Amino acid sequence: MPESPGVAVAPIRRDPYIDNVKGLLIVLVVLGHMVGQTVGSSPAGRTIYTFIYLCHMPAFVMLSGMLSATELTGRRAASLIRDLLAPYVVFQLLYMSFYTVLDKPMPWTVNEFLSPIYHLWFLPALFIWRMLAPLFAQLRGAVVIAIVVSLSAGAATLLGHALSLDRVAGMLPFFVLGVWLGRGRLAYRPSPLVRFTAIAVLIAAAPMAYLVASRLSSLWVYWNRAYQRLGVEMTEGVLIRLGLMAVGLAMTWAIMMLAPRRQTFLTGWGANSMYPYLLHGFVVLAFAWSPLDNEVDNIPALLVLIGAVVALVWITASRPVVWALRPLVSPPVGWLVRDVVPAKKHQPTAVTRQS
């Protein structure tokens, strides 16, 4: 229901379960990026990296679909600009500047600006997915159509990194499945048997991650490469992508079944997950460009790295950081979007009342 001007509206109460899922996933995102810098030197790193990448973004994308509105109103369109496009513009420029300052210059061109740096791909991708959510909410067989789009995208070399179109198509099934399931499914409370099954799924995913890491290129789990560029024929590529979809979906289900539903330390991290997401790239890139990445070549060093990741998420999601950096993460764009005037309720005329 649209808000009436001048009328105070009670804030929507946050669901700790949703924030816990987001908090867990943002830790996996940061950990995946940090471990990704060590896969060449740590024997366990590649398997851990693959395990994380098999599920963390599929889970984030599906959760985003479940939380997406299926009607595109003026107010929601304005929020997409404020929450996704504006931060992309700000942080794409900041990361381009960061590269330049650290003597890793990149061309300041329109093409470069439209090609998301590192982890920023999720912002334009989510913008496009949410713009398409009302369409897929109305389509019969939307999930099947999304799977066909993803498999077809792997056979095409036309899609590129600009505005994350390659990943928009590649990961579309997870988002559309989330739209189809809807927010209401998040209220499901699993039984102990379901939780036990979820644990078994994640345990079984560990050897699967080892097999994928040892037999496939890590580029497969990015969902943005054509089969041809991955060195396989179309039939084999389709089967591999379908298999990765199935594994990603099973692990996503398991994570959602195991996430706590009460207030935990993850709740605050999830509520402010945009801050660790946007900020951690500076630390990850600095780590990758330093000699430290070669030092993570054993289990104790890997445990230290995991502890550093948790500390990084905790700091970047803390209240002082959120307060200080809110103008960058949530830029004021009121001047850019038109005021959304709520539609007035129809007042029946005297003739109508007498009818």
XYZ file of C-alpha atoms in Angstrom:
355
model
C 0.000 0.000 0.000
C 1.448 3.425 -0.881
C 2.353 5.697 1.997
C 0.348 8.848 2.505
C 2.337 12.096 2.590
C 2.825 13.474 6.076
C 1.660 10.291 7.782
C 4.149 8.426 9.947
C 4.487 4.793 8.969
C 5.820 2.175 11.370
C 9.091 0.662 10.157
C 8.911 -2.853 8.803
C 10.249 -5.302 11.384
C 13.279 -7.140 10.065
C 13.212 -10.933 9.971
C 16.319 -12.219 11.808
C 16.253 -15.421 9.761
C 16.660 -13.526 6.467
C 19.437 -11.412 7.960
C 21.143 -14.545 9.301
C 21.129 -16.107 5.823
C 22.532 -12.895 4.336
C 25.130 -12.647 7.108
C 26.324 -16.205 6.489
C 26.440 -15.661 2.741
C 28.386 -12.400 2.954
C 31.023 -14.198 5.051
C 31.226 -16.849 2.317
C 31.525 -14.140 -0.350
C 34.468 -12.467 1.386
C 36.070 -15.805 2.262
C 35.731 -17.006 -1.314
C 37.444 -13.905 -2.640
C 40.264 -14.135 -0.094
C 40.823 -17.872 -0.605
C 40.706 -17.232 -4.340
C 44.005 -15.398 -4.047
C 45.689 -18.461 -2.511
C 44.435 -21.338 -4.681
C 47.763 -21.613 -6.462
C 49.782 -22.044 -3.275
C 47.454 -23.948 -0.927
C 46.493 -27.565 -1.765
C 43.256 -27.246 0.227
C 42.526 -23.775 -1.087
C 41.201 -24.849 -4.471
C 38.707 -27.317 -2.981
C 37.500 -24.822 -0.363
C 37.261 -22.148 -3.036
C 35.190 -24.411 -5.299
C 32.949 -25.507 -2.407
C 32.158 -21.875 -1.625
C 31.602 -20.900 -5.243
C 29.278 -23.825 -5.897
C 26.738 -22.315 -3.509
C 27.367 -18.800 -2.217
C 26.268 -16.787 -5.262
C 23.489 -19.203 -6.317
C 22.143 -18.824 -2.768
C 22.430 -15.028 -2.807
C 20.743 -14.842 -6.217
C 17.888 -17.152 -5.217
C 17.342 -15.279 -1.941
C 17.240 -12.028 -3.922
C 14.557 -13.535 -6.135
C 12.504 -14.604 -3.126
C 12.681 -11.062 -1.723
C 11.940 -9.307 -5.028
C 8.650 -7.556 -5.645
C 6.602 -8.907 -8.533
C 5.117 -5.502 -9.315
C 7.241 -2.605 -10.528
C 5.819 0.592 -9.049
C 7.375 4.034 -9.261
C 8.524 3.797 -5.653
C 10.232 0.446 -6.239
C 11.891 1.693 -9.411
C 13.289 4.638 -7.451
C 14.607 2.258 -4.775
C 16.398 0.215 -7.435
C 18.185 3.363 -8.584
C 19.092 4.326 -5.018
C 20.112 0.880 -3.758
C 21.774 -0.626 -6.841
C 22.632 1.775 -9.648
C 23.886 4.691 -7.531
C 26.237 2.518 -5.414
C 27.516 0.899 -8.600
C 28.434 4.271 -10.097
C 30.134 5.437 -6.880
C 32.121 2.271 -6.210
C 33.030 1.558 -9.818
C 34.697 4.975 -9.868
C 36.307 4.357 -6.461
C 37.744 1.013 -7.538
C 39.000 2.457 -10.817
C 40.746 5.138 -8.746
C 42.079 2.473 -6.361
C 43.673 0.602 -9.254
C 45.267 3.818 -10.476
C 46.614 4.830 -7.046
C 48.211 1.403 -6.548
C 49.895 1.624 -9.944
C 47.500 -0.815 -11.611
C 46.093 1.682 -14.111
C 43.122 0.901 -16.274
C 41.681 2.949 -19.143
C 39.054 5.452 -18.020
C 36.653 4.720 -20.842
C 32.917 4.168 -21.117
C 33.540 0.485 -21.889
C 35.598 0.102 -18.720
C 32.998 1.926 -16.652
C 30.241 -0.380 -17.916
C 32.308 -3.506 -17.202
C 31.950 -4.118 -13.452
C 35.211 -4.423 -11.536
C 35.654 -7.686 -9.656
C 32.684 -8.261 -7.312
C 30.612 -5.256 -8.419
C 28.979 -7.350 -11.152
C 26.169 -8.253 -8.737
C 24.746 -4.702 -8.611
C 23.840 -4.257 -12.311
C 22.877 -7.933 -12.518
C 20.458 -7.623 -9.598
C 19.068 -4.421 -11.083
C 18.276 -6.226 -14.349
C 16.866 -9.293 -12.587
C 14.561 -7.198 -10.419
C 13.377 -5.228 -13.414
C 12.497 -8.567 -15.040
C 10.869 -10.051 -11.914
C 7.313 -8.902 -12.813
C 7.690 -10.495 -16.245
C 8.846 -13.863 -14.937
C 6.186 -13.789 -12.224
C 3.561 -13.819 -14.984
C 5.162 -16.354 -17.335
C 4.011 -19.957 -17.357
C 6.973 -22.288 -17.037
C 9.215 -19.390 -16.054
C 11.812 -21.614 -14.370
C 12.107 -23.846 -17.444
C 12.442 -20.780 -19.669
C 15.174 -19.410 -17.388
C 17.073 -22.711 -17.557
C 16.870 -22.675 -21.351
C 18.176 -19.080 -21.361
C 21.104 -20.041 -19.115
C 22.039 -23.104 -21.168
C 21.727 -21.116 -24.402
C 23.900 -18.327 -22.995
C 26.676 -20.859 -22.517
C 26.511 -21.648 -26.228
C 26.716 -17.985 -27.235
C 29.808 -15.830 -27.488
C 27.838 -12.615 -27.987
C 27.259 -11.843 -24.309
C 30.089 -10.031 -22.563
C 30.990 -8.564 -19.193
C 29.277 -5.223 -19.873
C 26.561 -4.707 -17.239
C 27.123 -8.350 -16.206
C 24.920 -9.614 -19.047
C 26.855 -12.891 -19.136
C 26.066 -13.615 -15.492
C 22.531 -12.221 -15.763
C 21.775 -14.965 -18.290
C 23.937 -17.660 -16.696
C 22.462 -17.401 -13.189
C 18.936 -16.491 -14.235
C 17.415 -19.857 -13.133
C 18.344 -19.260 -9.485
C 16.706 -15.835 -9.463
C 13.550 -16.948 -11.275
C 13.208 -19.964 -8.985
C 13.400 -17.554 -6.052
C 10.674 -15.372 -7.592
C 8.532 -18.459 -8.141
C 9.018 -19.672 -4.552
C 8.275 -16.231 -3.085
C 9.042 -14.697 0.282
C 6.444 -16.846 2.026
C 8.622 -19.956 1.701
C 11.162 -18.331 4.015
C 8.703 -18.842 6.889
C 9.083 -22.635 6.617
C 10.521 -24.155 9.795
C 12.429 -27.378 9.079
C 12.091 -30.463 11.243
C 15.140 -32.113 12.841
C 15.087 -34.724 10.052
C 15.209 -32.004 7.404
C 18.117 -30.323 9.188
C 19.966 -33.623 9.374
C 19.406 -34.109 5.649
C 20.723 -30.600 4.994
C 23.912 -31.401 6.924
C 24.306 -34.580 4.885
C 23.934 -32.579 1.663
C 26.738 -30.191 2.639
C 28.972 -33.085 3.696
C 28.331 -34.810 0.372
C 29.120 -31.552 -1.434
C 32.716 -31.599 -0.134
C 33.916 -34.504 -2.324
C 31.858 -33.046 -5.168
C 33.796 -29.788 -4.787
C 37.050 -31.770 -4.888
C 36.018 -33.490 -8.125
C 34.942 -30.209 -9.727
C 38.146 -28.491 -8.608
C 40.356 -31.288 -9.915
C 38.601 -31.907 -13.242
C 37.100 -28.588 -14.310
C 38.397 -25.080 -14.701
C 37.410 -22.736 -11.888
C 35.892 -20.515 -14.593
C 32.855 -22.805 -14.679
C 31.635 -21.586 -11.279
C 31.597 -17.959 -12.434
C 28.633 -18.599 -14.771
C 29.965 -16.110 -17.318
C 31.940 -18.118 -19.871
C 30.821 -19.685 -23.142
C 31.330 -23.449 -23.504
C 33.626 -22.843 -26.438
C 35.956 -20.729 -24.318
C 35.950 -23.421 -21.636
C 37.158 -25.975 -24.150
C 34.084 -28.202 -24.415
C 31.431 -28.929 -27.010
C 27.871 -27.715 -26.565
C 26.406 -31.044 -25.370
C 29.084 -31.515 -22.729
C 28.803 -27.870 -21.688
C 25.033 -28.131 -21.251
C 25.395 -31.255 -19.078
C 28.101 -29.671 -16.920
C 26.085 -26.483 -16.413
C 22.970 -28.501 -15.542
C 25.016 -30.465 -13.007
C 26.364 -27.277 -11.447
C 22.810 -25.920 -11.232
C 21.669 -29.048 -9.393
C 24.596 -28.932 -6.945
C 24.150 -25.190 -6.369
C 20.432 -25.617 -5.736
C 20.961 -28.511 -3.291
C 23.594 -26.594 -1.328
C 21.434 -23.454 -1.311
C 18.535 -25.459 0.124
C 20.830 -26.914 2.790
C 22.157 -23.495 3.829
C 18.628 -22.093 4.135
C 17.506 -25.076 6.208
C 20.426 -24.712 8.616
C 20.478 -20.931 9.066
C 19.377 -19.930 12.606
C 16.024 -18.205 13.012
C 16.738 -16.254 16.179
C 18.954 -13.197 16.704
C 22.639 -14.131 16.373
C 25.926 -12.383 15.589
C 25.082 -13.001 11.916
C 21.919 -10.908 12.116
C 23.642 -7.529 12.220
C 26.095 -8.564 9.515
C 23.215 -9.539 7.262
C 21.259 -6.356 7.952
C 24.294 -4.311 6.838
C 25.596 -6.802 4.274
C 25.915 -4.148 1.549
C 28.813 -2.568 3.450
C 31.067 -5.657 3.674
C 30.107 -6.487 0.111
C 31.162 -3.123 -1.333
C 34.172 -2.505 0.918
C 35.929 -5.866 1.162
C 37.235 -5.642 -2.397
C 39.775 -3.008 -1.379
C 41.266 -5.370 1.212
C 41.130 -8.416 -1.071
C 42.866 -6.617 -3.931
C 45.521 -5.190 -1.615
C 46.083 -8.712 -0.263
C 46.319 -10.132 -3.792
C 48.898 -7.519 -4.826
C 51.034 -8.084 -1.708
C 53.505 -10.905 -0.939
C 51.162 -12.175 1.797
C 49.034 -14.236 -0.568
C 51.962 -16.618 -1.112
C 52.248 -17.192 2.637
C 48.905 -18.994 2.860
C 50.224 -22.442 1.978
C 49.201 -24.565 4.965
C 46.221 -25.261 7.197
C 47.249 -22.965 10.119
C 47.731 -20.056 7.701
C 44.350 -20.821 6.144
C 42.711 -20.722 9.588
C 44.315 -17.343 10.238
C 42.934 -16.144 6.907
C 39.433 -17.315 7.872
C 39.709 -15.435 11.168
C 40.801 -12.309 9.292
C 37.787 -12.623 7.002
C 35.381 -12.830 9.951
C 37.037 -9.771 11.500
C 36.781 -7.888 8.198
C 33.048 -8.590 7.904
C 32.499 -7.647 11.545
C 34.320 -4.316 11.136
C 32.764 -3.324 7.807
C 29.259 -4.159 9.061
C 29.731 -2.287 12.354
C 27.651 0.751 13.247
C 30.520 3.297 13.091
C 31.452 2.184 9.556
C 27.821 2.162 8.452
C 27.302 5.655 9.870
C 30.467 7.059 8.304
C 30.070 5.522 4.856
C 26.314 5.684 4.392
C 26.620 8.617 1.918
C 28.741 6.395 -0.343
C 26.807 3.145 0.029
C 23.401 4.853 -0.090
C 24.088 8.029 -2.068
C 21.448 10.769 -1.877
C 19.657 10.511 -5.211
C 16.456 12.339 -4.352
C 17.396 14.983 -6.896
C 17.580 12.296 -9.596
C 14.216 10.581 -9.169
C 10.802 12.123 -9.419
C 8.576 12.240 -6.372
C 6.147 9.344 -6.412
C 2.675 10.662 -5.686
C 0.316 8.021 -4.295
C -2.812 7.479 -6.335
C -5.888 9.033 -4.764
C -8.693 6.757 -3.851
C -11.696 7.117 -6.099
C -14.477 9.059 -4.423
C -17.897 7.984 -5.623
C -20.140 10.724 -6.989
C -23.611 11.422 -5.667
C -25.082 9.507 -8.593
C -22.920 6.509 -7.733
C -24.019 6.579 -4.101
C -27.658 6.543 -5.121
C -27.220 3.672 -7.610
